[in-house]
PDB file of N, CA and C in Angstrom:
ATOM      1  N   VAL W   1       5.443 -20.425  42.330  1.00 89.00           N
ATOM      2  CA  VAL W   1       5.052 -21.761  41.926  1.00 89.00           C
ATOM      3  C   VAL W   1       5.201 -21.842  40.410  1.00 89.00           C
ATOM      4  N   GLN W   2       5.688 -22.962  39.919  1.00 91.00           N
ATOM      5  CA  GLN W   2       5.800 -23.200  38.480  1.00 91.00           C
ATOM      6  C   GLN W   2       4.737 -24.220  38.074  1.00 91.00           C
ATOM      7  N   ILE W   3       3.929 -23.868  37.089  1.00 93.00           N
ATOM      8  CA  ILE W   3       2.846 -24.737  36.624  1.00 93.00           C
ATOM      9  C   ILE W   3       3.187 -25.248  35.224  1.00 93.00           C
ATOM     10  N   PRO W   4       3.130 -26.566  34.993  1.00 92.00           N
ATOM     11  CA  PRO W   4       3.415 -27.120  33.670  1.00 92.00           C
ATOM     12  C   PRO W   4       2.449 -26.578  32.609  1.00 92.00           C
ATOM     13  N   GLU W   5       2.965 -26.510  31.397  1.00 90.00           N
ATOM     14  CA  GLU W   5       2.192 -25.979  30.269  1.00 90.00           C
ATOM     15  C   GLU W   5       0.859 -26.713  30.084  1.00 90.00           C
ATOM     16  N   ASN W   6       0.839 -28.019  30.298  1.00 93.00           N
ATOM     17  CA  ASN W   6      -0.396 -28.781  30.073  1.00 93.00           C
ATOM     18  C   ASN W   6      -1.451 -28.540  31.156  1.00 93.00           C
ATOM     19  N   LEU W   7      -1.098 -27.850  32.248  1.00 94.00           N
ATOM     20  CA  LEU W   7      -2.056 -27.570  33.324  1.00 94.00           C
ATOM     21  C   LEU W   7      -2.415 -26.088  33.460  1.00 94.00           C
ATOM     22  N   ILE W   8      -1.684 -25.216  32.780  1.00 94.00           N
ATOM     23  CA  ILE W   8      -1.873 -23.771  32.999  1.00 94.00           C
ATOM     24  C   ILE W   8      -3.283 -23.309  32.631  1.00 94.00           C
ATOM     25  N   GLY W   9      -3.947 -23.967  31.703  1.00 94.00           N
ATOM     26  CA  GLY W   9      -5.304 -23.602  31.322  1.00 94.00           C
ATOM     27  C   GLY W   9      -6.328 -23.841  32.415  1.00 94.00           C
ATOM     28  N   GLN W  10      -5.953 -24.609  33.436  1.00 96.00           N
ATOM     29  CA  GLN W  10      -6.853 -24.903  34.552  1.00 96.00           C
ATOM     30  C   GLN W  10      -6.671 -23.930  35.720  1.00 96.00           C
ATOM     31  N   ILE W  11      -5.761 -22.968  35.571  1.00 96.00           N
ATOM     32  CA  ILE W  11      -5.447 -22.006  36.635  1.00 96.00           C
ATOM     33  C   ILE W  11      -6.000 -20.643  36.233  1.00 96.00           C
ATOM     34  N   TRP W  12      -6.593 -19.921  37.184  1.00 97.00           N
ATOM     35  CA  TRP W  12      -7.087 -18.572  36.892  1.00 97.00           C
ATOM     36  C   TRP W  12      -6.802 -17.646  38.066  1.00 97.00           C
ATOM     37  N   ARG W  13      -6.707 -16.364  37.745  1.00 97.00           N
ATOM     38  CA  ARG W  13      -6.487 -15.347  38.777  1.00 97.00           C
ATOM     39  C   ARG W  13      -7.689 -15.338  39.716  1.00 97.00           C
ATOM     40  N   GLY W  14      -7.424 -15.331  41.027  1.00 97.00           N
ATOM     41  CA  GLY W  14      -8.486 -15.400  42.017  1.00 97.00           C
ATOM     42  C   GLY W  14      -8.826 -16.818  42.443  1.00 97.00           C
ATOM     43  N   MET W  15      -8.230 -17.797  41.785  1.00 98.00           N
ATOM     44  CA  MET W  15      -8.475 -19.207  42.111  1.00 98.00           C
ATOM     45  C   MET W  15      -8.030 -19.488  43.554  1.00 98.00           C
ATOM     46  N   PRO W  16      -8.889 -20.131  44.342  1.00 98.00           N
ATOM     47  CA  PRO W  16      -8.480 -20.464  45.704  1.00 98.00           C
ATOM     48  C   PRO W  16      -7.395 -21.539  45.706  1.00 98.00           C
ATOM     49  N   ALA W  17      -6.550 -21.505  46.718  1.00 97.00           N
ATOM     50  CA  ALA W  17      -5.474 -22.482  46.845  1.00 97.00           C
ATOM     51  C   ALA W  17      -5.293 -22.814  48.325  1.00 97.00           C
ATOM     52  N   THR W  18      -4.666 -23.948  48.580  1.00 97.00           N
ATOM     53  CA  THR W  18      -4.284 -24.298  49.940  1.00 97.00           C
ATOM     54  C   THR W  18      -2.803 -24.642  49.949  1.00 97.00           C
ATOM     55  N   ALA W  19      -2.170 -24.410  51.088  1.00 97.00           N
ATOM     56  CA  ALA W  19      -0.747 -24.707  51.242  1.00 97.00           C
ATOM     57  C   ALA W  19      -0.532 -25.539  52.497  1.00 97.00           C
ATOM     58  N   LYS W  20       0.231 -26.631  52.335  1.00 97.00           N
ATOM     59  CA  LYS W  20       0.621 -27.480  53.455  1.00 97.00           C
ATOM     60  C   LYS W  20       2.144 -27.475  53.525  1.00 97.00           C
ATOM     61  N   PHE W  21       2.681 -27.033  54.644  1.00 95.00           N
ATOM     62  CA  PHE W  21       4.123 -26.948  54.845  1.00 95.00           C
ATOM     63  C   PHE W  21       4.588 -28.103  55.734  1.00 95.00           C
ATOM     64  N   GLN W  22       5.653 -28.787  55.326  1.00 94.00           N
ATOM     65  CA  GLN W  22       6.196 -29.861  56.154  1.00 94.00           C
ATOM     66  C   GLN W  22       6.609 -29.335  57.523  1.00 94.00           C
ATOM     67  N   ALA W  23       7.076 -28.112  57.573  1.00 95.00           N
ATOM     68  CA  ALA W  23       7.531 -27.519  58.832  1.00 95.00           C
ATOM     69  C   ALA W  23       6.375 -27.113  59.745  1.00 95.00           C
ATOM     70  N   LEU W  24       5.152 -27.146  59.228  1.00 95.00           N
ATOM     71  CA  LEU W  24       3.972 -26.771  60.010  1.00 95.00           C
ATOM     72  C   LEU W  24       2.958 -27.910  59.965  1.00 95.00           C
ATOM     73  N   PRO W  25       3.273 -29.032  60.575  1.00 94.00           N
ATOM     74  CA  PRO W  25       2.397 -30.205  60.467  1.00 94.00           C
ATOM     75  C   PRO W  25       0.990 -29.926  61.002  1.00 94.00           C
ATOM     76  N   GLY W  26       0.028 -30.426  60.263  1.00 93.00           N
ATOM     77  CA  GLY W  26      -1.366 -30.285  60.672  1.00 93.00           C
ATOM     78  C   GLY W  26      -2.015 -28.977  60.279  1.00 93.00           C
ATOM     79  N   GLN W  27      -1.243 -28.034  59.763  1.00 94.00           N
ATOM     80  CA  GLN W  27      -1.807 -26.749  59.353  1.00 94.00           C
ATOM     81  C   GLN W  27      -2.048 -26.733  57.848  1.00 94.00           C
ATOM     82  N   VAL W  28      -3.206 -26.239  57.459  1.00 96.00           N
ATOM     83  CA  VAL W  28      -3.527 -26.029  56.054  1.00 96.00           C
ATOM     84  C   VAL W  28      -3.887 -24.555  55.923  1.00 96.00           C
ATOM     85  N   LEU W  29      -3.078 -23.816  55.182  1.00 97.00           N
ATOM     86  CA  LEU W  29      -3.286 -22.385  55.020  1.00 97.00           C
ATOM     87  C   LEU W  29      -3.988 -22.108  53.699  1.00 97.00           C
ATOM     88  N   LYS W  30      -4.899 -21.170  53.711  1.00 97.00           N
ATOM     89  CA  LYS W  30      -5.655 -20.814  52.505  1.00 97.00           C
ATOM     90  C   LYS W  30      -5.000 -19.632  51.810  1.00 97.00           C
ATOM     91  N   GLY W  31      -5.220 -19.564  50.500  1.00 97.00           N
ATOM     92  CA  GLY W  31      -4.693 -18.465  49.717  1.00 97.00           C
ATOM     93  C   GLY W  31      -5.394 -18.375  48.385  1.00 97.00           C
ATOM     94  N   GLU W  32      -4.804 -17.581  47.487  1.00 98.00           N
ATOM     95  CA  GLU W  32      -5.372 -17.464  46.136  1.00 98.00           C
ATOM     96  C   GLU W  32      -4.299 -17.055  45.147  1.00 98.00           C
ATOM     97  N   VAL W  33      -4.557 -17.380  43.884  1.00 98.00           N
ATOM     98  CA  VAL W  33      -3.671 -17.016  42.779  1.00 98.00           C
ATOM     99  C   VAL W  33      -3.851 -15.527  42.493  1.00 98.00           C
ATOM    100  N   ILE W  34      -2.721 -14.788  42.458  1.00 98.00           N
ATOM    101  CA  ILE W  34      -2.801 -13.359  42.154  1.00 98.00           C
ATOM    102  C   ILE W  34      -2.125 -12.993  40.838  1.00 98.00           C
ATOM    103  N   TYR W  35      -1.309 -13.891  40.283  1.00 97.00           N
ATOM    104  CA  TYR W  35      -0.605 -13.590  39.036  1.00 97.00           C
ATOM    105  C   TYR W  35      -0.322 -14.881  38.283  1.00 97.00           C
ATOM    106  N   ILE W  36      -0.503 -14.823  36.975  1.00 96.00           N
ATOM    107  CA  ILE W  36      -0.149 -15.933  36.084  1.00 96.00           C
ATOM    108  C   ILE W  36       0.738 -15.372  34.989  1.00 96.00           C
ATOM    109  N   GLY W  37       1.936 -15.919  34.862  1.00 93.00           N
ATOM    110  CA  GLY W  37       2.865 -15.463  33.832  1.00 93.00           C
ATOM    111  C   GLY W  37       2.319 -15.693  32.440  1.00 93.00           C
ATOM    112  N   VAL W  38       2.736 -14.851  31.503  1.00 89.00           N
ATOM    113  CA  VAL W  38       2.214 -14.938  30.134  1.00 89.00           C
ATOM    114  C   VAL W  38       3.100 -15.775  29.219  1.00 89.00           C
ATOM    115  N   ALA W  39       4.263 -16.208  29.725  1.00 86.00           N
ATOM    116  CA  ALA W  39       5.176 -17.004  28.905  1.00 86.00           C
ATOM    117  C   ALA W  39       5.847 -18.055  29.777  1.00 86.00           C
ATOM    118  N   THR W  40       6.298 -19.132  29.139  1.00 83.00           N
ATOM    119  CA  THR W  40       7.011 -20.169  29.877  1.00 83.00           C
ATOM    120  C   THR W  40       8.390 -19.667  30.277  1.00 83.00           C
ATOM    121  N   THR W  41       8.965 -20.322  31.269  1.00 73.00           N
ATOM    122  CA  THR W  41      10.329 -19.989  31.673  1.00 73.00           C
ATOM    123  C   THR W  41      11.298 -20.471  30.605  1.00 73.00           C
ATOM    124  N   ALA W  42      12.484 -19.884  30.571  1.00 76.00           N
ATOM    125  CA  ALA W  42      13.462 -20.221  29.534  1.00 76.00           C
ATOM    126  C   ALA W  42      13.972 -21.655  29.635  1.00 76.00           C
ATOM    127  N   ALA W  43      14.121 -22.169  30.839  1.00 80.00           N
ATOM    128  CA  ALA W  43      14.715 -23.490  31.033  1.00 80.00           C
ATOM    129  C   ALA W  43      13.709 -24.636  30.968  1.00 80.00           C
ATOM    130  N   ALA W  44      12.424 -24.328  31.070  1.00 82.00           N
ATOM    131  CA  ALA W  44      11.421 -25.396  31.106  1.00 82.00           C
ATOM    132  C   ALA W  44      10.115 -24.888  30.520  1.00 82.00           C
ATOM    133  N   THR W  45       9.204 -25.787  30.293  1.00 88.00           N
ATOM    134  CA  THR W  45       7.894 -25.388  29.784  1.00 88.00           C
ATOM    135  C   THR W  45       6.903 -25.263  30.941  1.00 88.00           C
ATOM    136  N   THR W  46       7.246 -24.395  31.882  1.00 92.00           N
ATOM    137  CA  THR W  46       6.375 -24.103  33.013  1.00 92.00           C
ATOM    138  C   THR W  46       6.111 -22.600  33.066  1.00 92.00           C
ATOM    139  N   TYR W  47       4.975 -22.256  33.607  1.00 93.00           N
ATOM    140  CA  TYR W  47       4.582 -20.862  33.743  1.00 93.00           C
ATOM    141  C   TYR W  47       4.706 -20.438  35.203  1.00 93.00           C
ATOM    142  N   PRO W  48       5.237 -19.235  35.455  1.00 93.00           N
ATOM    143  CA  PRO W  48       5.288 -18.756  36.835  1.00 93.00           C
ATOM    144  C   PRO W  48       3.900 -18.318  37.296  1.00 93.00           C
ATOM    145  N   VAL W  49       3.528 -18.746  38.485  1.00 95.00           N
ATOM    146  CA  VAL W  49       2.252 -18.382  39.096  1.00 95.00           C
ATOM    147  C   VAL W  49       2.551 -17.900  40.514  1.00 95.00           C
ATOM    148  N   THR W  50       1.956 -16.774  40.890  1.00 96.00           N
ATOM    149  CA  THR W  50       2.168 -16.214  42.223  1.00 96.00           C
ATOM    150  C   THR W  50       0.902 -16.358  43.049  1.00 96.00           C
ATOM    151  N   LEU W  51       1.092 -16.779  44.290  1.00 96.00           N
ATOM    152  CA  LEU W  51      -0.013 -16.950  45.231  1.00 96.00           C
ATOM    153  C   LEU W  51       0.173 -16.019  46.417  1.00 96.00           C
ATOM    154  N   VAL W  52      -0.921 -15.653  47.044  1.00 97.00           N
ATOM    155  CA  VAL W  52      -0.889 -15.000  48.350  1.00 97.00           C
ATOM    156  C   VAL W  52      -1.486 -15.998  49.321  1.00 97.00           C
ATOM    157  N   ILE W  53      -0.749 -16.312  50.377  1.00 96.00           N
ATOM    158  CA  ILE W  53      -1.197 -17.272  51.379  1.00 96.00           C
ATOM    159  C   ILE W  53      -1.515 -16.515  52.664  1.00 96.00           C
ATOM    160  N   ASP W  54      -2.711 -16.748  53.208  1.00 96.00           N
ATOM    161  CA  ASP W  54      -3.086 -16.153  54.493  1.00 96.00           C
ATOM    162  C   ASP W  54      -2.264 -16.824  55.587  1.00 96.00           C
ATOM    163  N   ASP W  55      -1.563 -16.023  56.373  1.00 96.00           N
ATOM    164  CA  ASP W  55      -0.706 -16.528  57.443  1.00 96.00           C
ATOM    165  C   ASP W  55      -0.912 -15.666  58.692  1.00 96.00           C
ATOM    166  N   PRO W  56      -2.084 -15.786  59.336  1.00 93.00           N
ATOM    167  CA  PRO W  56      -2.412 -14.903  60.455  1.00 93.00           C
ATOM    168  C   PRO W  56      -1.473 -15.028  61.652  1.00 93.00           C
ATOM    169  N   THR W  57      -0.805 -16.177  61.801  1.00 92.00           N
ATOM    170  CA  THR W  57       0.110 -16.352  62.936  1.00 92.00           C
ATOM    171  C   THR W  57       1.566 -16.099  62.548  1.00 92.00           C
ATOM    172  N   HIS W  58       1.798 -15.686  61.302  1.00 95.00           N
ATOM    173  CA  HIS W  58       3.151 -15.391  60.803  1.00 95.00           C
ATOM    174  C   HIS W  58       4.088 -16.586  60.972  1.00 95.00           C
ATOM    175  N   SER W  59       3.596 -17.765  60.648  1.00 94.00           N
ATOM    176  CA  SER W  59       4.360 -19.008  60.797  1.00 94.00           C
ATOM    177  C   SER W  59       5.262 -19.306  59.611  1.00 94.00           C
ATOM    178  N   ILE W  60       4.920 -18.808  58.426  1.00 95.00           N
ATOM    179  CA  ILE W  60       5.707 -19.091  57.223  1.00 95.00           C
ATOM    180  C   ILE W  60       7.033 -18.333  57.302  1.00 95.00           C
ATOM    181  N   ARG W  61       8.114 -19.047  57.019  1.00 95.00           N
ATOM    182  CA  ARG W  61       9.457 -18.465  57.020  1.00 95.00           C
ATOM    183  C   ARG W  61      10.057 -18.591  55.618  1.00 95.00           C
ATOM    184  N   SER W  62      10.969 -17.692  55.325  1.00 92.00           N
ATOM    185  CA  SER W  62      11.663 -17.712  54.045  1.00 92.00           C
ATOM    186  C   SER W  62      12.347 -19.062  53.852  1.00 92.00           C
ATOM    187  N   GLY W  63      12.204 -19.621  52.671  1.00 92.00           N
ATOM    188  CA  GLY W  63      12.859 -20.883  52.339  1.00 92.00           C
ATOM    189  C   GLY W  63      12.024 -22.116  52.609  1.00 92.00           C
ATOM    190  N   MET W  64      10.888 -21.970  53.285  1.00 94.00           N
ATOM    191  CA  MET W  64      10.028 -23.131  53.524  1.00 94.00           C
ATOM    192  C   MET W  64       9.420 -23.598  52.207  1.00 94.00           C
ATOM    193  N   THR W  65       9.240 -24.898  52.082  1.00 94.00           N
ATOM    194  CA  THR W  65       8.591 -25.440  50.896  1.00 94.00           C
ATOM    195  C   THR W  65       7.194 -25.933  51.281  1.00 94.00           C
ATOM    196  N   ALA W  66       6.320 -25.929  50.298  1.00 94.00           N
ATOM    197  CA  ALA W  66       4.935 -26.300  50.569  1.00 94.00           C
ATOM    198  C   ALA W  66       4.365 -27.121  49.424  1.00 94.00           C
ATOM    199  N   GLU W  67       3.356 -27.888  49.758  1.00 95.00           N
ATOM    200  CA  GLU W  67       2.530 -28.570  48.760  1.00 95.00           C
ATOM    201  C   GLU W  67       1.331 -27.654  48.520  1.00 95.00           C
ATOM    202  N   ILE W  68       1.162 -27.232  47.284  1.00 94.00           N
ATOM    203  CA  ILE W  68       0.078 -26.308  46.929  1.00 94.00           C
ATOM    204  C   ILE W  68      -0.982 -27.069  46.152  1.00 94.00           C
ATOM    205  N   THR W  69      -2.233 -26.895  46.553  1.00 93.00           N
ATOM    206  CA  THR W  69      -3.347 -27.496  45.821  1.00 93.00           C
ATOM    207  C   THR W  69      -4.414 -26.458  45.608  1.00 93.00           C
TER     208      THR W  69
END
């Protein structure tokens, strides 16, 4: 996930998150932030943030996109 510079101060390691995938209608998966990059990406002023999403039914597939909150 890429987080804009003006919002990165509101993100912390261990922060809870939810993921909604268009391919999985009606499902809301829980997760948390496990990594926050220390510098912006070269092409934009966004910071890389890594999440771990709980997927007990193994429904998430490579390439799926999600709305993260």
